[in-house]
């Protein structure tokens, strides 16, 4: 079957906007740029890079993505008011293909309790917003927020008015994840049958996963004529998340016989992009996650393995290499060179700069002295640690010693460097060596830290595997994630604490910069 016979479906990625709204998933500018680059390489049609009026950081991210990323549409979110729309355009104006996405809630519950506006006022505001945005560029998306719970007659009126005002895409959000597939399909049919100018716009869907139905609802919408799906890598997003990009793309590809559609996504980049998002956000995907989970292609039952050996299609509907899993896991060793490491890094989804490669290579050599076989997981851990250090490092680790054991009070001795001075603290207290190290860090930096999250996992198999630790640490209302990797898990934890502390210091400096006043209406959609 050729793509000529199939209908194209646009993939609108909102990892950097709705995805970033996941608790604990906030990203800094460099991380957002790196993800945007990966999304462009993946072949998505639209990258929603942020909500420019929400914060100076969001504005800067949309502006830099617009300035640097080519070959795809860059979108910025705005509420239906002049300040938001003007700010969105300010951030987007350097984009090769800019899109302004304006939204306004339409359901009775939102009209009555959140906006306190009548139906007529909503239509008027939507029309004014779309018209204002259309003065800046010709690619305008309009979203009636909570469309899935909006009365059908009113939804048709709003959609018709928005298209008349200049919207080129109308997005139907299931903001609270309430829809079920049949309902979603009927809503799209209803709009196609009842909105007279619907053919002048692309119908899009934006489904949240509160009932675990975001992918199914998006596919139902496609089945009934939607032409765009809004989704995120690994399905991250507000609450239970959004429609997962990798799942919906592979469903459309694997069942093109049924959906008669295709996307422009280069599916071999799915696993590397998923890994990058895990690495940046610290949000792991579960082992059995469809498409990108570690076990997604692992056959355990003997009867399945036997079938696979005879003919892989007996138990496999997709090939692991089609989504970007590599055939082999055992890779490099002590004698491998920089070029081999760089090649492997690229296969795993990382584009390292010369400087990054140099540091990762030095760490790689140290690790190769400690363990004979270096697996993909080890390389990913080393790279992630390096990428996470890509901020101004106020404090660095000079020395760490810990003592612990059954029935004894743990102790930790730490020397940290700031500028050209070293500071040492020794603490005998706490629940264990990590707690004691925490106390020593607090003593040196003279700040109270609270640990909001602590995850430890092994990067690969074997007793000599790298231990990876992720910490979420809060100080004075600022919460940052830190990451560390070492064959000594306690040392990895100390590295993670320091990494988070350095991010908190950078964030504190950044938030001291004055930001423009925001309108009073609530920000998060
Ligand atoms: O969930 C939602 O309604 C949104 C809109 C801004 C599209 O994220
Ligand atoms: Zn959303």
Coordinates of C-alpha atoms and ligand atoms in Angstrom, one line a residue:
X1 CA 0.0 0.0 0.0
X2 CA 1.5 3.4 -0.9
X3 CA 1.1 6.5 1.2
X4 CA -0.8 8.1 -1.8
X5 CA -3.8 6.0 -1.0
X6 CA -3.7 7.0 2.7
X7 CA -4.8 10.2 4.5
X8 CA -2.1 12.2 6.2
X9 CA -2.5 12.8 10.0
X10 CA -0.5 15.7 11.5
X11 CA 1.3 15.0 14.7
X12 CA 1.2 18.0 17.0
X13 CA 3.7 17.4 19.9
X14 CA 3.0 19.2 23.2
X15 CA 5.8 17.6 25.3
X16 CA 7.3 21.0 25.9
X17 CA 4.0 22.6 26.9
X18 CA 1.4 20.2 28.3
X19 CA 4.1 17.6 29.0
X20 CA 6.1 20.1 31.0
X21 CA 3.0 20.6 33.2
X22 CA 3.5 17.1 34.7
X23 CA 4.5 17.5 38.3
X24 CA 8.3 17.3 38.5
X25 CA 8.9 17.5 34.7
X26 CA 10.0 21.1 34.4
X27 CA 12.9 21.6 32.0
X28 CA 15.5 24.3 31.5
X29 CA 16.1 26.2 28.3
X30 CA 18.9 23.9 27.0
X31 CA 16.9 20.8 27.8
X32 CA 13.9 22.3 25.9
X33 CA 16.1 23.1 22.9
X34 CA 17.5 19.6 22.9
X35 CA 14.1 18.0 23.0
X36 CA 12.8 20.4 20.2
X37 CA 15.8 19.3 18.1
X38 CA 14.9 15.7 18.7
X39 CA 11.2 16.3 17.9
X40 CA 12.2 18.0 14.6
X41 CA 14.4 14.9 13.8
X42 CA 11.5 12.7 14.7
X43 CA 9.4 14.4 12.0
X44 CA 6.5 15.8 14.0
X45 CA 4.5 18.4 12.1
X46 CA 4.0 20.9 15.0
X47 CA 6.0 21.5 18.1
X48 CA 4.1 23.4 20.8
X49 CA 7.1 25.0 22.6
X50 CA 5.4 26.6 25.5
X51 CA 2.9 29.2 26.9
X52 CA 4.9 32.4 26.4
X53 CA 3.0 34.6 28.9
X54 CA 3.2 32.0 31.7
X55 CA 6.7 32.9 32.7
X56 CA 9.9 34.5 31.4
X57 CA 11.3 31.0 31.1
X58 CA 8.4 29.9 28.9
X59 CA 8.7 33.0 26.7
X60 CA 12.5 32.5 26.3
X61 CA 12.0 28.8 25.4
X62 CA 9.4 29.5 22.7
X63 CA 11.6 32.3 21.3
X64 CA 14.7 30.2 21.2
X65 CA 12.9 27.2 19.7
X66 CA 11.4 29.5 17.1
X67 CA 14.9 31.0 16.3
X68 CA 16.7 27.7 16.1
X69 CA 14.5 24.9 14.9
X70 CA 13.7 24.6 11.2
X71 CA 11.5 22.4 9.1
X72 CA 8.5 22.2 11.4
X73 CA 5.7 24.5 12.6
X74 CA 6.4 26.1 16.0
X75 CA 3.4 26.9 18.1
X76 CA 2.9 29.0 21.2
X77 CA -0.2 28.9 23.5
X78 CA -2.3 31.9 24.5
X79 CA -5.5 32.5 26.3
X80 CA -8.1 34.6 24.5
X81 CA -6.9 38.0 25.5
X82 CA -4.7 40.6 23.9
X83 CA -1.8 40.4 26.3
X84 CA -1.4 36.6 25.9
X85 CA -1.7 36.8 22.1
X86 CA 0.7 39.6 21.7
X87 CA 3.2 37.9 23.9
X88 CA 2.8 34.6 22.0
X89 CA 3.6 36.4 18.8
X90 CA 6.6 38.2 20.3
X91 CA 8.0 34.8 21.1
X92 CA 7.1 33.2 17.8
X93 CA 7.9 35.8 15.3
X94 CA 11.3 34.3 14.3
X95 CA 9.9 30.9 13.5
X96 CA 10.0 29.7 10.0
X97 CA 6.4 28.5 10.3
X98 CA 4.7 30.1 13.4
X99 CA 1.3 29.1 14.8
X100 CA -0.6 30.8 17.5
X101 CA -2.8 28.5 19.6
X102 CA -5.6 30.4 21.4
X103 CA -7.9 28.6 23.8
X104 CA -11.0 29.5 25.8
X105 CA -13.1 27.2 27.9
X106 CA -16.6 26.5 26.6
X107 CA -18.3 23.8 28.9
X108 CA -21.1 25.0 31.2
X109 CA -19.0 24.1 34.3
X110 CA -16.1 26.3 33.2
X111 CA -18.3 29.1 31.9
X112 CA -20.2 29.2 35.2
X113 CA -17.6 28.6 37.8
X114 CA -14.2 29.6 36.3
X115 CA -14.9 32.3 33.7
X116 CA -18.3 33.6 34.9
X117 CA -19.2 34.4 31.3
X118 CA -22.3 33.8 29.2
X119 CA -22.4 31.8 26.0
X120 CA -22.6 35.1 24.0
X121 CA -19.6 36.5 25.8
X122 CA -17.6 33.3 25.1
X123 CA -18.3 33.5 21.4
X124 CA -17.4 37.2 21.3
X125 CA -14.1 36.6 23.2
X126 CA -13.2 33.6 21.0
X127 CA -13.8 35.6 17.8
X128 CA -11.8 38.6 19.0
X129 CA -9.0 36.4 20.1
X130 CA -8.8 34.5 16.8
X131 CA -9.0 37.7 14.8
X132 CA -6.2 39.3 16.8
X133 CA -4.0 36.3 16.4
X134 CA -4.8 36.2 12.6
X135 CA -3.4 39.7 12.3
X136 CA 0.0 38.3 13.1
X137 CA 0.2 35.0 11.1
X138 CA -2.1 32.8 9.0
X139 CA -1.7 29.6 11.0
X140 CA -4.2 29.9 13.9
X141 CA -5.4 27.1 16.1
X142 CA -8.4 27.5 18.3
X143 CA -9.3 25.2 21.3
X144 CA -12.6 25.3 23.1
X145 CA -11.2 24.0 26.4
X146 CA -13.2 21.1 27.9
X147 CA -14.9 20.6 24.6
X148 CA -15.7 17.0 25.4
X149 CA -18.1 18.2 28.2
X150 CA -19.5 21.1 26.1
X151 CA -23.2 21.1 24.9
X152 CA -23.1 20.0 21.3
X153 CA -25.2 23.0 20.0
X154 CA -22.9 25.5 21.7
X155 CA -19.7 23.6 20.6
X156 CA -20.9 23.8 17.0
X157 CA -21.6 27.6 17.3
X158 CA -18.2 28.3 18.8
X159 CA -16.3 26.2 16.3
X160 CA -18.1 27.8 13.4
X161 CA -17.5 31.3 14.7
X162 CA -13.8 30.6 15.3
X163 CA -13.3 29.3 11.8
X164 CA -15.2 32.3 10.4
X165 CA -12.8 34.5 12.4
X166 CA -9.8 32.9 10.8
X167 CA -8.9 29.6 12.7
X168 CA -7.2 27.1 10.4
X169 CA -7.2 24.3 13.0
X170 CA -10.0 23.6 15.5
X171 CA -8.8 21.4 18.3
X172 CA -11.3 19.4 20.4
X173 CA -9.7 18.9 23.8
X174 CA -10.9 16.3 26.3
X175 CA -9.3 18.4 29.0
X176 CA -10.3 16.2 31.9
X177 CA -10.0 12.8 30.2
X178 CA -13.8 12.2 30.4
X179 CA -14.5 11.0 26.9
X180 CA -14.8 7.4 25.7
X181 CA -14.0 6.3 22.2
X182 CA -17.6 6.1 20.8
X183 CA -18.4 9.5 22.3
X184 CA -15.2 11.0 20.7
X185 CA -16.1 9.6 17.3
X186 CA -19.6 10.9 17.5
X187 CA -18.4 14.4 18.5
X188 CA -16.2 14.5 15.4
X189 CA -19.0 13.2 13.2
X190 CA -21.3 15.8 14.7
X191 CA -18.9 18.7 14.0
X192 CA -18.4 17.5 10.4
X193 CA -22.1 17.2 9.8
X194 CA -23.3 20.3 11.6
X195 CA -20.7 23.0 11.2
X196 CA -21.1 24.5 7.8
X197 CA -17.6 25.9 7.3
X198 CA -15.8 22.9 8.9
X199 CA -14.0 22.0 5.7
X200 CA -12.0 25.2 5.9
X201 CA -10.2 23.9 9.0
X202 CA -8.3 20.9 10.1
X203 CA -10.0 19.0 13.0
X204 CA -7.6 18.2 15.8
X205 CA -8.0 16.2 19.1
X206 CA -6.2 16.7 22.4
X207 CA -7.0 13.8 24.8
X208 CA -6.0 13.4 28.4
X209 CA -5.5 10.0 29.9
X210 CA -7.4 10.1 33.2
X211 CA -9.3 7.0 32.3
X212 CA -6.4 5.5 30.3
X213 CA -8.3 6.2 27.1
X214 CA -6.3 9.0 25.5
X215 CA -4.8 6.9 22.7
X216 CA -8.1 5.1 22.0
X217 CA -10.0 8.4 22.0
X218 CA -7.5 10.0 19.6
X219 CA -7.7 7.0 17.3
X220 CA -11.5 7.1 17.3
X221 CA -11.3 10.7 16.3
X222 CA -9.0 9.8 13.4
X223 CA -11.4 7.1 12.3
X224 CA -14.1 9.7 12.1
X225 CA -12.1 12.3 10.1
X226 CA -9.8 14.2 12.5
X227 CA -6.6 15.3 10.7
X228 CA -4.4 16.2 13.7
X229 CA -3.5 14.5 17.0
X230 CA -2.0 16.3 19.9
X231 CA 0.2 14.1 22.0
X232 CA 3.4 13.9 24.0
X233 CA 6.5 11.7 24.2
X234 CA 5.9 8.9 26.7
X235 CA 2.4 10.4 27.3
X236 CA 3.7 12.8 29.9
X237 CA 1.4 15.7 30.8
X238 CA -1.1 17.2 33.2
X239 CA -2.3 14.7 35.9
X240 CA -2.4 11.2 34.2
X241 CA -0.9 12.7 31.1
X242 CA -1.7 13.1 27.4
X243 CA -2.1 10.8 24.4
X244 CA 1.2 9.0 24.0
X245 CA 2.9 10.0 20.7
X246 CA 4.7 6.7 20.2
X247 CA 1.6 4.6 20.8
X248 CA -0.7 6.6 18.6
X249 CA 1.9 6.8 15.8
X250 CA 2.6 3.0 15.9
X251 CA -1.1 2.2 16.0
X252 CA -1.7 4.3 12.9
X253 CA 1.3 2.7 11.1
X254 CA 0.7 -0.9 12.2
X255 CA -3.0 -0.7 11.4
X256 CA -2.9 1.4 8.3
X257 CA -5.0 -1.3 6.8
X258 CA -7.8 -0.2 9.1
X259 CA -7.3 3.5 9.6
X260 CA -6.1 4.2 6.0
X261 CA -3.9 6.9 7.3
X262 CA -0.2 7.7 7.8
X263 CA 2.0 10.2 9.7
X264 CA 5.3 11.7 8.8
X265 CA 7.0 10.4 12.0
X266 CA 10.4 8.6 11.5
X267 CA 9.5 5.7 13.8
X268 CA 13.1 4.6 14.3
X269 CA 13.6 7.8 16.3
X270 CA 10.9 6.9 18.8
X271 CA 13.0 5.0 21.3
X272 CA 15.9 7.5 21.3
X273 CA 13.5 10.4 21.7
X274 CA 11.6 8.6 24.5
X275 CA 15.0 8.0 26.2
X276 CA 15.9 11.7 25.9
X277 CA 12.7 12.8 27.5
X278 CA 13.2 10.3 30.3
X279 CA 16.7 11.6 30.8
X280 CA 15.6 15.2 30.9
X281 CA 12.5 14.9 33.0
X282 CA 13.6 12.1 35.3
X283 CA 10.2 10.4 34.6
X284 CA 10.9 6.8 33.9
X285 CA 8.6 4.8 31.6
X286 CA 7.3 1.5 33.1
X287 CA 9.0 -1.7 31.8
X288 CA 5.9 -2.9 30.1
X289 CA 5.0 0.5 28.4
X290 CA 3.8 -0.2 24.9
X291 CA 6.4 0.6 22.1
X292 CA 9.2 2.1 24.3
X293 CA 9.2 0.1 27.5
X294 CA 12.2 -2.2 28.2
X295 CA 10.0 -5.3 28.0
X296 CA 7.9 -4.1 25.0
X297 CA 9.6 -6.7 22.7
X298 CA 10.8 -9.2 25.3
X299 CA 9.3 -12.7 24.9
X300 CA 9.4 -14.7 28.1
X301 CA 7.1 -17.7 27.7
X302 CA 8.8 -20.7 26.1
X303 CA 5.9 -21.2 23.7
X304 CA 6.3 -17.7 22.5
X305 CA 10.1 -18.0 22.1
X306 CA 9.6 -21.2 20.2
X307 CA 7.1 -19.4 17.8
X308 CA 9.4 -16.4 17.4
X309 CA 12.4 -18.6 16.4
X310 CA 10.3 -20.4 13.8
X311 CA 8.6 -17.2 12.4
X312 CA 8.8 -13.9 14.2
X313 CA 5.4 -12.7 13.1
X314 CA 3.8 -15.5 15.1
X315 CA 4.1 -13.2 18.2
X316 CA 5.4 -9.9 16.9
X317 CA 3.2 -7.2 15.2
X318 CA 6.1 -4.7 15.0
X319 CA 9.8 -5.1 14.7
X320 CA 11.9 -3.6 17.5
X321 CA 14.2 -2.0 15.0
X322 CA 11.2 -0.1 13.5
X323 CA 10.8 1.8 16.7
X324 CA 14.5 2.3 17.3
X325 CA 15.5 -0.5 19.6
X326 CA 19.0 -1.7 18.7
X327 CA 19.8 -5.3 18.1
X328 CA 22.7 -5.6 20.6
X329 CA 23.2 -4.4 24.1
X330 CA 26.8 -5.3 24.9
X331 CA 28.9 -2.6 23.3
X332 CA 32.1 -1.1 24.3
X333 CA 35.1 -1.8 26.6
X334 CA 38.4 -0.5 27.8
X335 CA 39.9 -0.3 24.3
X336 CA 37.0 1.5 22.6
X337 CA 37.8 4.9 21.3
X338 CA 36.0 8.3 21.2
X339 CA 34.6 7.7 17.8
X340 CA 33.0 4.4 18.8
X341 CA 31.5 6.1 21.9
X342 CA 30.1 9.0 19.8
X343 CA 28.5 6.5 17.3
X344 CA 26.9 4.6 20.1
X345 CA 25.7 7.8 21.7
X346 CA 24.1 8.9 18.4
X347 CA 22.3 5.5 18.1
X348 CA 21.0 6.0 21.6
X349 CA 19.6 9.4 20.7
X350 CA 22.2 11.8 22.0
X351 CA 23.9 14.4 19.8
X352 CA 27.0 15.4 21.9
X353 CA 29.0 18.5 21.4
X354 CA 32.8 18.1 21.2
X355 CA 33.1 19.3 24.9
X356 CA 30.4 16.9 26.1
X357 CA 31.9 14.0 24.2
X358 CA 35.3 14.7 25.8
X359 CA 33.9 14.7 29.4
X360 CA 31.7 11.6 28.8
X361 CA 34.7 9.9 27.2
X362 CA 36.9 10.6 30.3
X363 CA 34.1 9.2 32.6
X364 CA 33.7 6.2 30.2
X365 CA 37.5 5.4 30.5
X366 CA 37.3 5.6 34.3
X367 CA 34.3 3.3 34.3
X368 CA 36.0 0.9 31.9
X369 CA 38.8 0.5 34.5
X370 CA 36.2 -0.5 37.0
X371 CA 34.0 -2.8 34.9
X372 CA 34.9 -4.9 31.9
X373 CA 31.8 -4.7 29.8
X374 CA 30.1 -1.3 29.2
X375 CA 26.4 -1.7 28.2
X376 CA 24.1 0.8 26.5
X377 CA 22.5 1.5 29.9
X378 CA 25.9 2.6 31.3
X379 CA 26.5 4.9 28.4
X380 CA 23.1 6.5 28.8
X381 CA 23.7 7.0 32.5
X382 CA 27.1 8.7 31.9
X383 CA 25.6 10.9 29.2
X384 CA 22.6 11.9 31.3
X385 CA 24.8 12.8 34.1
X386 CA 26.9 15.0 31.9
X387 CA 23.8 16.7 30.3
X388 CA 22.4 17.4 33.7
X389 CA 25.6 19.1 34.7
X390 CA 25.2 21.5 31.8
X391 CA 24.4 24.4 34.2
X392 CA 26.7 26.7 36.1
X393 CA 28.1 24.4 38.8
X394 CA 28.4 26.4 41.9
X395 CA 29.4 23.5 44.1
X396 CA 31.5 20.5 43.0
X397 CA 32.4 17.4 44.9
X398 CA 36.1 17.0 45.9
X399 CA 35.9 14.2 48.4
X400 CA 33.3 11.9 50.0
X401 CA 33.7 9.3 52.7
X402 CA 31.0 7.5 54.6
X403 CA 30.8 4.9 57.3
X404 CA 27.8 2.8 58.2
X405 CA 26.9 -0.6 59.5
X406 CA 24.5 -2.6 61.6
X407 CA 24.0 -1.0 65.0
X408 CA 26.3 2.0 64.5
X409 CA 25.5 5.7 63.9
X410 CA 26.4 6.5 60.3
X411 CA 28.8 9.3 59.5
X412 CA 29.7 11.2 56.3
X413 CA 32.7 13.5 55.6
X414 CA 32.4 15.8 52.6
X415 CA 34.6 18.3 50.9
X416 CA 32.9 20.6 48.4
X417 CA 34.6 23.3 46.2
X418 CA 33.1 26.7 45.3
X419 CA 35.3 28.9 43.2
X420 CA 38.8 28.1 44.4
X421 CA 37.9 27.4 48.0
X422 CA 37.3 24.0 49.6
X423 CA 34.8 23.5 52.5
X424 CA 34.7 20.4 54.6
X425 CA 32.0 19.1 57.0
X426 CA 31.8 15.9 58.9
X427 CA 28.5 14.7 60.4
X428 CA 27.8 11.7 62.6
X429 CA 24.0 11.4 62.6
X430 CA 21.1 10.4 60.5
X431 CA 19.3 7.4 59.3
X432 CA 22.1 6.1 57.1
X433 CA 25.0 7.3 55.0
X434 CA 22.8 9.3 52.6
X435 CA 21.0 11.1 55.3
X436 CA 24.4 11.9 57.0
X437 CA 25.7 13.2 53.6
X438 CA 22.6 15.3 53.3
X439 CA 23.3 16.9 56.7
X440 CA 26.9 17.5 55.7
X441 CA 25.8 19.3 52.4
X442 CA 23.4 21.4 54.4
X443 CA 26.1 22.4 56.9
X444 CA 28.5 23.5 54.1
X445 CA 26.0 25.4 52.0
X446 CA 24.2 26.7 55.0
X447 CA 20.7 26.0 53.7
X448 CA 17.9 23.7 54.8
X449 CA 17.0 21.1 52.1
X450 CA 14.0 18.9 52.0
X451 CA 14.0 15.7 50.0
X452 CA 10.8 15.3 48.0
X453 CA 11.8 12.3 45.9
X454 CA 14.5 9.7 45.8
X455 CA 14.8 7.0 43.2
X456 CA 17.7 4.6 42.8
X457 CA 18.0 2.0 40.0
X458 CA 20.7 0.1 38.3
X459 CA 21.6 1.3 34.8
X460 CA 22.3 -2.2 33.6
X461 CA 22.6 -5.8 34.8
X462 CA 25.3 -7.3 37.0
X463 CA 26.8 -6.6 40.4
X464 CA 29.2 -4.0 39.1
X465 CA 26.4 -2.1 37.3
X466 CA 26.3 1.7 37.6
X467 CA 23.8 2.9 40.2
X468 CA 21.7 5.8 39.0
X469 CA 20.1 8.1 41.6
X470 CA 17.5 10.8 41.0
X471 CA 16.7 13.2 43.8
X472 CA 14.0 15.9 44.0
X473 CA 15.1 18.5 46.4
X474 CA 13.3 21.6 47.7
X475 CA 14.7 24.8 49.2
X476 CA 12.6 28.0 49.9
X477 CA 9.8 27.0 47.5
X478 CA 12.2 26.0 44.6
X479 CA 12.2 22.3 43.7
X480 CA 14.8 20.9 41.4
X481 CA 15.8 17.4 40.3
X482 CA 19.3 16.1 40.5
X483 CA 21.0 13.1 39.1
X484 CA 24.1 11.1 39.8
X485 CA 25.6 7.9 38.5
X486 CA 28.4 5.8 40.0
X487 CA 29.3 2.2 40.7
X488 CA 29.0 3.3 44.4
X489 CA 25.3 4.1 44.9
X490 CA 25.9 6.2 48.0
X491 CA 28.3 8.4 46.0
X492 CA 25.7 8.5 43.2
X493 CA 23.3 9.9 45.8
X494 CA 25.7 12.6 46.9
X495 CA 26.3 13.6 43.3
X496 CA 22.5 13.8 42.8
X497 CA 22.1 16.0 45.9
X498 CA 24.8 18.3 44.6
X499 CA 23.4 18.4 41.1
X500 CA 20.0 19.4 42.5
X501 CA 21.6 22.0 44.8
X502 CA 23.4 23.6 41.8
X503 CA 20.1 23.8 39.9
X504 CA 18.4 25.4 42.9
X505 CA 21.2 28.0 43.1
X506 CA 20.8 28.7 39.3
X507 CA 17.0 28.9 39.7
X508 CA 17.3 31.3 42.6
X509 CA 19.5 33.6 40.6
X510 CA 17.1 33.4 37.6
X511 CA 14.0 34.0 39.7
X512 CA 15.6 37.2 41.1
X513 CA 15.3 38.6 37.6
X514 CA 12.1 40.7 37.3
X515 CA 9.3 39.2 35.2
X516 CA 6.4 41.0 33.4
X517 CA 3.1 41.2 35.2
X518 CA 0.6 38.4 34.4
X519 CA -3.1 38.8 34.0
X520 CA -5.2 37.6 36.9
X521 CA -7.0 34.7 35.2
X522 CA -5.6 31.3 36.1
X523 CA -2.8 30.2 33.9
X524 CA -2.7 26.4 33.6
X525 CA -5.2 25.2 31.1
Ligands
LIG1 O1 -6.2 20.1 28.0 C1 -6.5 21.1 27.4 O2 -7.6 21.5 27.3 C2 -5.4 22.0 26.9 C3 -5.8 23.1 25.9 C4 -4.9 24.3 26.1 C5 -5.7 22.5 24.5 O3 -4.2 21.7 27.2
LIG2 ZN1 -4.1 19.5 27.8

